[in-house]
Tab-separated table of C-alpha atoms in Angstrom:
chain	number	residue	atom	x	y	z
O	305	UNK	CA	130.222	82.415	25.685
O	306	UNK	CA	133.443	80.653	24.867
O	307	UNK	CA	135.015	79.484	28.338
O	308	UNK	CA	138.344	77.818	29.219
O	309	UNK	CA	138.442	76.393	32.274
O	310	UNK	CA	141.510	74.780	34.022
O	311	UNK	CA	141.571	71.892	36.927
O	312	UNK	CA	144.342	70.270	38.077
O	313	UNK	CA	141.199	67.482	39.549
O	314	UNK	CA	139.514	66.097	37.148
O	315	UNK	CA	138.255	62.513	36.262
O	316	UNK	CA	140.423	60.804	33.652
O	317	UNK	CA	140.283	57.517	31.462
O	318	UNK	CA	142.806	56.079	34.255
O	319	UNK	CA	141.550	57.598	37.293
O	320	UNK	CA	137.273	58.268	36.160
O	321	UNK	CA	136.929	58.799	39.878
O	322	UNK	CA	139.259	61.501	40.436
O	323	UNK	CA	137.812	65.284	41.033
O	324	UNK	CA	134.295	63.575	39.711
O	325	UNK	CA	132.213	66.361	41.385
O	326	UNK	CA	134.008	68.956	39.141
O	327	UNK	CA	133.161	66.762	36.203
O	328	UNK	CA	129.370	66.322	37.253
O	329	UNK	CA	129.566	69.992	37.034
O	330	UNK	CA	131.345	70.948	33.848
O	331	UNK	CA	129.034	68.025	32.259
O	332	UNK	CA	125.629	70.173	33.961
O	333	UNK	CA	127.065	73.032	32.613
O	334	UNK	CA	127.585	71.809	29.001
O	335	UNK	CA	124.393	70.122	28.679
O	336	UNK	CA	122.435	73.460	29.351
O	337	UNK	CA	123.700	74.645	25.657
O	338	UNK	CA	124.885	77.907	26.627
O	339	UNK	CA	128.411	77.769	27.160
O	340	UNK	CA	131.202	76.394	24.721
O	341	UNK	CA	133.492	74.864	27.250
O	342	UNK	CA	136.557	74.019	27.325
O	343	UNK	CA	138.371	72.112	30.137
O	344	UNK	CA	142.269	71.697	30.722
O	345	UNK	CA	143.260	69.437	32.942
O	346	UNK	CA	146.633	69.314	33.421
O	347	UNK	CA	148.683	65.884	34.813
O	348	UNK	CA	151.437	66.154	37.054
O	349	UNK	CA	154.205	63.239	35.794
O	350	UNK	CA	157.492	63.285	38.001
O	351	UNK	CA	160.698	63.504	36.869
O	352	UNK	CA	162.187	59.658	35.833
O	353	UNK	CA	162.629	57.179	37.395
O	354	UNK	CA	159.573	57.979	39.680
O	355	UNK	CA	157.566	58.632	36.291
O	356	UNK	CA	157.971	54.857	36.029
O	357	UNK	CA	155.568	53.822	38.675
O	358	UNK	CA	152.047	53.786	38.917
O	359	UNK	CA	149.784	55.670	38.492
O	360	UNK	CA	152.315	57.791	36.683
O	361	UNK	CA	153.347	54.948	34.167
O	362	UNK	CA	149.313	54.817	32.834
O	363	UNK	CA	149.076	58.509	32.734
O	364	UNK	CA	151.377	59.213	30.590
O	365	UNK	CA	149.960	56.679	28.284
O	366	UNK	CA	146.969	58.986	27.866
O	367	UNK	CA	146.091	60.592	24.681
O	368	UNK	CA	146.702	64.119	24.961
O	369	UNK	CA	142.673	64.747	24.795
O	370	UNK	CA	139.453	61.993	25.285
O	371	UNK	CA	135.962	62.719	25.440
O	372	UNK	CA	136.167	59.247	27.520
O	373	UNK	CA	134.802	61.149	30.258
O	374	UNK	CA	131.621	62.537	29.018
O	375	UNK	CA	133.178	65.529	27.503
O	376	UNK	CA	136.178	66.579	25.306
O	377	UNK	CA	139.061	67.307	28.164
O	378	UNK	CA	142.893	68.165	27.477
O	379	UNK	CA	145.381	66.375	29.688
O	380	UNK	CA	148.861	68.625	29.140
O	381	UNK	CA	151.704	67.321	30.871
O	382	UNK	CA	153.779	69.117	33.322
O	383	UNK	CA	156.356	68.313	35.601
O	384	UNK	CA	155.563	67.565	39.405
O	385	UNK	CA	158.121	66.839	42.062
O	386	UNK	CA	155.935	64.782	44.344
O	387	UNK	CA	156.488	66.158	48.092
O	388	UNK	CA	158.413	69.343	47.032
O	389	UNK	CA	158.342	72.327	44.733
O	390	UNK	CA	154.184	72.414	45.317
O	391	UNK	CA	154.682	76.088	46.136
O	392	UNK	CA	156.164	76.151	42.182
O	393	UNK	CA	153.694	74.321	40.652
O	394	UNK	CA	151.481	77.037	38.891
O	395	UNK	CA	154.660	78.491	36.446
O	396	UNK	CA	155.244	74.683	35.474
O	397	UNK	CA	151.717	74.417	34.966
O	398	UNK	CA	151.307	77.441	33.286
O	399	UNK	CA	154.245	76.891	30.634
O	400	UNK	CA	152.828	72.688	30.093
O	401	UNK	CA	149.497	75.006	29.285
O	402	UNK	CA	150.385	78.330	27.154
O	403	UNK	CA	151.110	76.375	24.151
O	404	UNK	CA	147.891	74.013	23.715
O	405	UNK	CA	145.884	77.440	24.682
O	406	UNK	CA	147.177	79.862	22.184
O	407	UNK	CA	146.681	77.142	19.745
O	408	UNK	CA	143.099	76.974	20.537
O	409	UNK	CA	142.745	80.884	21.012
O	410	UNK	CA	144.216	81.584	17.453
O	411	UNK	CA	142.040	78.832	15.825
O	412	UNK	CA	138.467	80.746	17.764
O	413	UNK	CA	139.297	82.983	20.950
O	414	UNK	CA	137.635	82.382	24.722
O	415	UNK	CA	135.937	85.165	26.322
O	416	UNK	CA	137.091	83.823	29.870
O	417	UNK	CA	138.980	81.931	31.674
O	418	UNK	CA	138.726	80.100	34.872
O	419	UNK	CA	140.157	78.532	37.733
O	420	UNK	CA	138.180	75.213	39.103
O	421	UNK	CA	140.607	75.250	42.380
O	422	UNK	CA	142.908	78.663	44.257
O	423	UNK	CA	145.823	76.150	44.206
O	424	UNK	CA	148.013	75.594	41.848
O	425	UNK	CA	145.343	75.975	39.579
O	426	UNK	CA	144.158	80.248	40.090
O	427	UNK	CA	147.579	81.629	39.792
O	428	UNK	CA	148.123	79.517	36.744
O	429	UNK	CA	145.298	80.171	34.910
O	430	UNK	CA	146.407	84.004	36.348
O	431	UNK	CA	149.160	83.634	34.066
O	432	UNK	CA	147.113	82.442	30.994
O	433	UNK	CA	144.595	84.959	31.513
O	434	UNK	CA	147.189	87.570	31.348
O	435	UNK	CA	148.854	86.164	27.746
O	436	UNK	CA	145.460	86.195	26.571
O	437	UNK	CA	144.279	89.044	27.460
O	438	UNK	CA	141.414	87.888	29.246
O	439	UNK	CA	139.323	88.308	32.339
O	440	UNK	CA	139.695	85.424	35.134
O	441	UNK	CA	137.654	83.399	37.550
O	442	UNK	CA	138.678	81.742	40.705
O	443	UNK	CA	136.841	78.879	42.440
O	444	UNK	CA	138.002	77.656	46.245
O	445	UNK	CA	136.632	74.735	47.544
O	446	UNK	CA	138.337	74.433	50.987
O	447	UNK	CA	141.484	72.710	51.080
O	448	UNK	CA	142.960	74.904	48.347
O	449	UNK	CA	142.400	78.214	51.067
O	450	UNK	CA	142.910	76.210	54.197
O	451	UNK	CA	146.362	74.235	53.482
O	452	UNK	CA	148.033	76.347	50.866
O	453	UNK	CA	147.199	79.688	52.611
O	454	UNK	CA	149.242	78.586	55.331
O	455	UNK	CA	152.203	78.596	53.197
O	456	UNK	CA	153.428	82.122	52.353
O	457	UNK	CA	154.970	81.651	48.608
O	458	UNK	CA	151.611	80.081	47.952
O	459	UNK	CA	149.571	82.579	49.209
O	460	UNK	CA	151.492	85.301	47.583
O	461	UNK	CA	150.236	83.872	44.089
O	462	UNK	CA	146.981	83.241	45.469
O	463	UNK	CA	146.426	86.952	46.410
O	464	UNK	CA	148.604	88.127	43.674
O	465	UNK	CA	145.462	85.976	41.575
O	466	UNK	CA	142.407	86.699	43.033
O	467	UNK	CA	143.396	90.568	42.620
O	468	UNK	CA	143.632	90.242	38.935
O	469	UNK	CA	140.442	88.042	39.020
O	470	UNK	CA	136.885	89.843	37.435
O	471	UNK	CA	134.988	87.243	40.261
O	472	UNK	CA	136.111	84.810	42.896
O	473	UNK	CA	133.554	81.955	44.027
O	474	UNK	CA	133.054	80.427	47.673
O	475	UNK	CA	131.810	76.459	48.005
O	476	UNK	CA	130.051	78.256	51.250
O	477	UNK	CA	129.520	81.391	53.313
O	478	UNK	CA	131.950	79.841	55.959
O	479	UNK	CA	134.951	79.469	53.252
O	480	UNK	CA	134.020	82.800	51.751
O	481	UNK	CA	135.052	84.457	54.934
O	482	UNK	CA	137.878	82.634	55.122
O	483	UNK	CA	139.640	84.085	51.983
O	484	UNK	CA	138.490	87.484	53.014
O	485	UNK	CA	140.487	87.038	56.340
O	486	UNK	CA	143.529	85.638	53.821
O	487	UNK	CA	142.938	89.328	52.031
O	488	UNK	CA	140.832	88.465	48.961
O	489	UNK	CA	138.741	91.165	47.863
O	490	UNK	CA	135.386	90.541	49.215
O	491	UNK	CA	132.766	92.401	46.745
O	492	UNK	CA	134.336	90.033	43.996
O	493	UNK	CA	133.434	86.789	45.744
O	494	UNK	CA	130.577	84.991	45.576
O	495	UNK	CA	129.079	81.578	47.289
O	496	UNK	CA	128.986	78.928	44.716
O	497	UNK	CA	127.510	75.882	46.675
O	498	UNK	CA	128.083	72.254	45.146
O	499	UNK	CA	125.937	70.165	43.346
O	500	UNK	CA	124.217	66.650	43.864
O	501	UNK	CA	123.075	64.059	41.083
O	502	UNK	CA	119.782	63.465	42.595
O	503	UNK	CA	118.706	60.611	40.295
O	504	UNK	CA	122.046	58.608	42.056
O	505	UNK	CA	121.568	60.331	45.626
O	506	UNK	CA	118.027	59.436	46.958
O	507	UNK	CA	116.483	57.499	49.603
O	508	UNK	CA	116.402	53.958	49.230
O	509	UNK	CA	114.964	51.754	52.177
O	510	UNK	CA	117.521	51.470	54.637
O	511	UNK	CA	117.007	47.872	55.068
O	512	UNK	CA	116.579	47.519	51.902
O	513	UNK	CA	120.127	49.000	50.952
O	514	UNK	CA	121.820	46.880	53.588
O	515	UNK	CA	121.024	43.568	52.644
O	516	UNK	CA	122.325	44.800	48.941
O	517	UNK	CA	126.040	45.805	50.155
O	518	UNK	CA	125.818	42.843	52.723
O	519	UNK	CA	125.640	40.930	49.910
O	520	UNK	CA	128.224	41.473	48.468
O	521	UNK	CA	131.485	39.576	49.193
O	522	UNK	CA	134.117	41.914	48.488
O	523	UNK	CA	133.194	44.271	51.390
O	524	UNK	CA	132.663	42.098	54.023
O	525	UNK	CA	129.689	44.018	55.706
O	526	UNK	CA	127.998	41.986	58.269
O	527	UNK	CA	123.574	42.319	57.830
O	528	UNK	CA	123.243	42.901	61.330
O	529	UNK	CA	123.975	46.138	63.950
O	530	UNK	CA	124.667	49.533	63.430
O	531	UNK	CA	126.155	50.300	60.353
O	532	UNK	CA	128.820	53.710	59.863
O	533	UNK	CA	130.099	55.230	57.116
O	534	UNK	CA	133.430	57.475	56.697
O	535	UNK	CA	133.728	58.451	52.454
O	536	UNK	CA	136.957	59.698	51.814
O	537	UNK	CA	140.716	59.339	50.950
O	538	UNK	CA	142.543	57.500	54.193
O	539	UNK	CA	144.606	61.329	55.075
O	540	UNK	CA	144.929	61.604	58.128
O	541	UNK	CA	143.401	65.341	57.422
O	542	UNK	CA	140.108	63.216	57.103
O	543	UNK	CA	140.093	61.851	60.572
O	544	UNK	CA	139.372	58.135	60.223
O	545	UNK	CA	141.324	57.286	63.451
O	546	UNK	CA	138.585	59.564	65.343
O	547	UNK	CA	136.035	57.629	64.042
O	548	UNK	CA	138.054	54.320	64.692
O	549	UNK	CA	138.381	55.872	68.425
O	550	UNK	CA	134.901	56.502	68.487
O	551	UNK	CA	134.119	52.518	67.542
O	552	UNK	CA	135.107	51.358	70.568
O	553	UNK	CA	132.829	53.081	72.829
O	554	UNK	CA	129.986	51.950	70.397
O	555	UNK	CA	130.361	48.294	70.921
O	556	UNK	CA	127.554	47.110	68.787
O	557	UNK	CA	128.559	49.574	65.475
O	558	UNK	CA	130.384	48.527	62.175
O	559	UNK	CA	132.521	51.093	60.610
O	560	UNK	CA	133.164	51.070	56.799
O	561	UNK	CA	135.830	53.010	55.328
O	562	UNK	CA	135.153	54.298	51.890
O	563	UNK	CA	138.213	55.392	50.336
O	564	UNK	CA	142.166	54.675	49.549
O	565	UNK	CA	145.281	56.222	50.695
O	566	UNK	CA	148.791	56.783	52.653
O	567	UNK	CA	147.437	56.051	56.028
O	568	UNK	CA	145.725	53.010	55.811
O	569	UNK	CA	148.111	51.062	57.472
O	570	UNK	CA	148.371	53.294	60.399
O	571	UNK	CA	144.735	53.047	60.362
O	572	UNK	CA	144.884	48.919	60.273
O	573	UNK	CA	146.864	48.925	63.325
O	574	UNK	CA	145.202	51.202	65.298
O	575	UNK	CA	141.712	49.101	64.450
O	576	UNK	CA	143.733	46.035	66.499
O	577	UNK	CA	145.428	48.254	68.806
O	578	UNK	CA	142.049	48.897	70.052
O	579	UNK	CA	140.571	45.692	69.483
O	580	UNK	CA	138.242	46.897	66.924
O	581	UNK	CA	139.623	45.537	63.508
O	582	UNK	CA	137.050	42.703	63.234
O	583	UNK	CA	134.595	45.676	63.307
O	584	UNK	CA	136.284	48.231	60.250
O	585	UNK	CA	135.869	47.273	56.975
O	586	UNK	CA	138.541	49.015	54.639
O	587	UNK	CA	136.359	49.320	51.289
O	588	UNK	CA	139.062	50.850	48.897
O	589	UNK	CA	137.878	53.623	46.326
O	590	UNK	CA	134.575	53.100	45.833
O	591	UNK	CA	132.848	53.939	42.544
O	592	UNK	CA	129.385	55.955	42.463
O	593	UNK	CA	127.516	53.355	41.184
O	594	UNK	CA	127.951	51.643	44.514
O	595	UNK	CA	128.585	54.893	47.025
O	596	UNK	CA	124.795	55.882	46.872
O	597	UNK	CA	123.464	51.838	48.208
O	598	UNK	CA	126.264	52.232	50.740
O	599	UNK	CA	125.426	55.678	51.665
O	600	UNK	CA	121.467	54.601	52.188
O	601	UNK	CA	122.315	51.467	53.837
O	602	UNK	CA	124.331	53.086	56.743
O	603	UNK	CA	122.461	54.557	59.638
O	604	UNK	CA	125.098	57.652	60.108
O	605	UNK	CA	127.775	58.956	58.041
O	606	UNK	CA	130.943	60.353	60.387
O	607	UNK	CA	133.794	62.457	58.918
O	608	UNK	CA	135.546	64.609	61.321
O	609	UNK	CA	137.875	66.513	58.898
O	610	UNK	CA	140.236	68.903	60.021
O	611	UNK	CA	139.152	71.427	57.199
O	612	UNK	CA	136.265	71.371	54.082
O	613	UNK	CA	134.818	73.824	52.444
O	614	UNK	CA	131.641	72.482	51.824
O	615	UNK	CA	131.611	68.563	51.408
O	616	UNK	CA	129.882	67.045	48.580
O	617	UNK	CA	129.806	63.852	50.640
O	618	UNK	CA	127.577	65.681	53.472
O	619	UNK	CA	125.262	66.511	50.679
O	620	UNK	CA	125.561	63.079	49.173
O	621	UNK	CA	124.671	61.139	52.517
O	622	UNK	CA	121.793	63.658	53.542
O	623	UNK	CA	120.771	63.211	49.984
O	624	UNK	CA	120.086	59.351	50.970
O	625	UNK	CA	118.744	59.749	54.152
O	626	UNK	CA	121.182	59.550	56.398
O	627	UNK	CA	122.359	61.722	59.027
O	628	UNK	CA	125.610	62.915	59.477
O	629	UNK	CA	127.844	63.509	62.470
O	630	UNK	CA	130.894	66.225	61.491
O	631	UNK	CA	132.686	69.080	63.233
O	632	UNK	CA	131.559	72.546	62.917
O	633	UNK	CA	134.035	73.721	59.978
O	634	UNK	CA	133.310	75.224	56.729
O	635	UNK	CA	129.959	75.325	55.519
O	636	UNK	CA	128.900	72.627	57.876
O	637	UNK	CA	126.451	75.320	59.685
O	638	UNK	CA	125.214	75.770	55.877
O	639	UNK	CA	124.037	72.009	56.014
O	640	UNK	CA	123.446	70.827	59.634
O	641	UNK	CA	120.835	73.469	60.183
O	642	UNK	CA	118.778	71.416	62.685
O	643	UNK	CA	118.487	67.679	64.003
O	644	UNK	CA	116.985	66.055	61.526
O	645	UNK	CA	120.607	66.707	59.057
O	646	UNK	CA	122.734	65.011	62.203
O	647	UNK	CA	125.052	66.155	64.734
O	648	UNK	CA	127.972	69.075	64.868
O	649	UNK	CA	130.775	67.561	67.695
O	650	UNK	CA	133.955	68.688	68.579
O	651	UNK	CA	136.585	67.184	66.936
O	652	UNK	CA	137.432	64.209	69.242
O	653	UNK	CA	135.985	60.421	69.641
O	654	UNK	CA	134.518	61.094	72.828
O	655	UNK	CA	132.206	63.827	71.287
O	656	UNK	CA	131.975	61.463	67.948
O	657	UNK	CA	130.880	58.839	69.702
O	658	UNK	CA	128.208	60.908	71.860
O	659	UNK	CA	126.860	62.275	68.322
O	660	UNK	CA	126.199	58.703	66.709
O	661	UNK	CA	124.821	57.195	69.667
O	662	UNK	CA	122.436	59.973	69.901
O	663	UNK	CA	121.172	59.620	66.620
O	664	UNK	CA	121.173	56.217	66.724
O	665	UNK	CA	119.062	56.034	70.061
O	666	UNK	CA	116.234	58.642	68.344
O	667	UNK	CA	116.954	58.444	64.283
O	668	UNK	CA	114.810	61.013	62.078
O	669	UNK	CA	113.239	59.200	59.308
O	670	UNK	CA	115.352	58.749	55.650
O	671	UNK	CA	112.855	61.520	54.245
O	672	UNK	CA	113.347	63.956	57.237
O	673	UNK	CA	117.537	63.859	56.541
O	674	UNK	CA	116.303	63.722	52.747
O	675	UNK	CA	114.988	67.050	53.110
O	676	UNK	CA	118.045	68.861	54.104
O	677	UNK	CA	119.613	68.233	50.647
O	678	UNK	CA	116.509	69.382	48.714
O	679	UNK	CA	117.892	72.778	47.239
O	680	UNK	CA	121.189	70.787	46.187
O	681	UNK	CA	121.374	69.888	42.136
O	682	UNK	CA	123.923	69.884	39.552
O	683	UNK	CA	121.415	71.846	36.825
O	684	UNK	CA	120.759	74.338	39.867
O	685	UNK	CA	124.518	74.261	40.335
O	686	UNK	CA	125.699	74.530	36.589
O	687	UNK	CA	123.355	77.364	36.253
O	688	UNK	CA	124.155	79.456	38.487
O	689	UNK	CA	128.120	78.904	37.444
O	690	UNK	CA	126.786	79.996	33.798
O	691	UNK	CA	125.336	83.091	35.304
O	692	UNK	CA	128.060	83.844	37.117
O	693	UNK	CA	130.531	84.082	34.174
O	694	UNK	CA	127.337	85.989	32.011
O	695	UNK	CA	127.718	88.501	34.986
O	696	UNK	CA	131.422	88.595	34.842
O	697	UNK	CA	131.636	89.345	30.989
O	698	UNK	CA	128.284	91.952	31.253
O	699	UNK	CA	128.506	95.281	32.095
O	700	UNK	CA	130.089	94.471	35.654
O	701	UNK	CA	127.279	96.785	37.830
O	702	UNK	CA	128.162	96.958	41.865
O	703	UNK	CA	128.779	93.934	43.633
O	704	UNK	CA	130.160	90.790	43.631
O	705	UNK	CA	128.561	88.795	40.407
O	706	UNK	CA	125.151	86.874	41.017
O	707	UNK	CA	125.621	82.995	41.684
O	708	UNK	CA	122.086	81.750	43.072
């Protein structure tokens, strides 16, 4: 089974971090032996003079294809106008594609292709499916279905894509129902949920853990008092100024911030606004060598996002032992089934703040949260994805194909 698949996120020799979980997965899938893979992942490079700064500058330094990442990947250029044309994206995409991909087709044709993300990614790879001749699969993961199918030229390619696509995937039941209320097609979708590197993502002593990252200099995390966590780029769709909120009603908590981005000032001054900024600790990116000892060594992880489809990072922190505190979107029923996996709050410090104090007056043991994430793997994950696509290019019998 000869696969192309396309994704706009994926990690790079510049940015290894970036859209990592879809490389833990293509990497699962590849190792099982029964798919020849190939991954696309285009890089949006604005027009010049904005081309010259970074991170544009390294990226287009980048070979146009490096196995630095664990596999072979392409990295096509296309043109991005950063803030506007997003709705356009997909034809520019499509066109920085076509020519690499007939190429590649003529020299030993795919049987499929697919779509790691609904936006901009499924309506391009729409548009390459259709030169090829091929069947297509769509993957949505949550903000692709919850931001760009607010905006109606968007969500005309999206529909216009998942009706052409042979099978449409779901990162939960929650986001599934969500693109059938957009108008997908529901007997072609299936729920796809995400994987977890459980060698990484285990329990390690809590205490344990803490003195590690206490240790170390660069993040400034004090041994002592409750410890939070908030992975994630500083959007203010991620709702670190909740959290921040939420700090000052739990006087003797430490917040740490895991994660880089536009609104980390804003987020600074709020800190002293409140009088808290002695108490957040603004991490930066940090890598997943590290993420799993700060994961263990916190005693909740809070992220009250506005929208997910199914977080990886819920999995990841459960995955360690700790509990999480999040708002009931998504899949977040699919994960916080009971008390021992954390809290589901409204979305609003007061209720944050309620959530982590409850858990951390009456904590469930590391190996109670541990539990929740026990069906969660990236070979469970890569093969049901390789089923899937067996099921799309089979005989196509009633119903949406298997994936689980």
């Amino acid at each position: 089974m000869r696969v192309l698949s396309l994704s706009t996120l994926f990690p790079n020799p510049v940015k290894p971090s970036f859209g990592v979980f879809v490389g833990n997965q293509m990497r699962a899938v590849v190792a099982r032996g029964e798919v020849d893979l190939t991954v696309v992942s285009p890089l949006g490079i604005p027009p010049w003079p904005l081309s010259r700064r970074q991170p544009y500058a390294r990226l287009k330094d980048l070979p146009p294809a490096s196995d630095a990442v664990g596999l072979l990947v392409h990295y096509p250029r296309f043109t991005v106008i950063p803030r506007l044309g997003g709705d356009s994206n997909p034809r520019r995409i499509a066109d920085a594609v076509l020519p690499l991909v007939r190429g590649l087709h003529a020299e030993q044709p795919f049987d499929l292709v697919d779509a790691q993300f609904f936006f901009p990614d499924g309506p391009a790879a729409a548009i390459v499916a259709r030169e090829l001749g091929l069947p297509l699969t769509i993957k949505s993961r949550g903000a692709d279905i919850h931001y760009w199918g607010k905006r109606p030229a968007a969500l005309r390619q999206m529909l216009q894509a998942a009706d052409q696509a042979a099978g449409l995937l779901a990162v939960s039941e929650a986001l599934k129902a969500d693109m059938i209320a957009l108008g997908m097609p529901p007997d072609r979708i299936s729920v796809h949920y995400t994987g977890l590197d459980r060698e990484a993502f285990r329990p390690v002593e809590r205490g344990a853990a803490r003195a590690l990252v206490s240790a170390l200099p660069d993040l400034n995390i004090d041994p002592d008092g409750p410890l939070l966590v908030t992975p994630g780029a500083l959007i203010p769709r991620k709702g670190q100024a909740l959290v921040i909120e939420a700090l000052h009603r739990l006087p003797e908590a430490q917040l740490a911030l895991a994660g880089a981005g536009e609104d980390r000032a804003r987020l600074e001054a709020l800190a002293a606004r409140l009088g808290v900024a002695d108490r957040v600790h603004f991490l930066g990116i940090v890598n997943h060598e590290l993420l799993p000892h700060l994961l263990c060594a916190a005693d909740v992880l809070v992220l009250p996002s506005a929208s997910e489809g199914l977080a990886n990072v819920w999995v990841e922190g459960l995955a360690c032992g700790t509990p999480i505190v999040i708002p009931d979107i998504g899949g977040a029923r699919e994960v916080v089934k009971d008390a021992t996996a954390g809290r589901l709050v409204e979305r609003n410090a007061a209720a944050i703040a309620e959530g982590v104090a409850e858990l951390l007056a009456d904590p469930p043991t590391q190996e109670q949260v541990a539990a929740n994430a026990a069906r969660f793997s990236w070979g469970v994950n890569a093969e049901n994805i390789v089923r899937f696509w067996g099921d799309v290019l089979g005989d196509g019998g009633e119903g949406p194909p298997r994936c689980g």
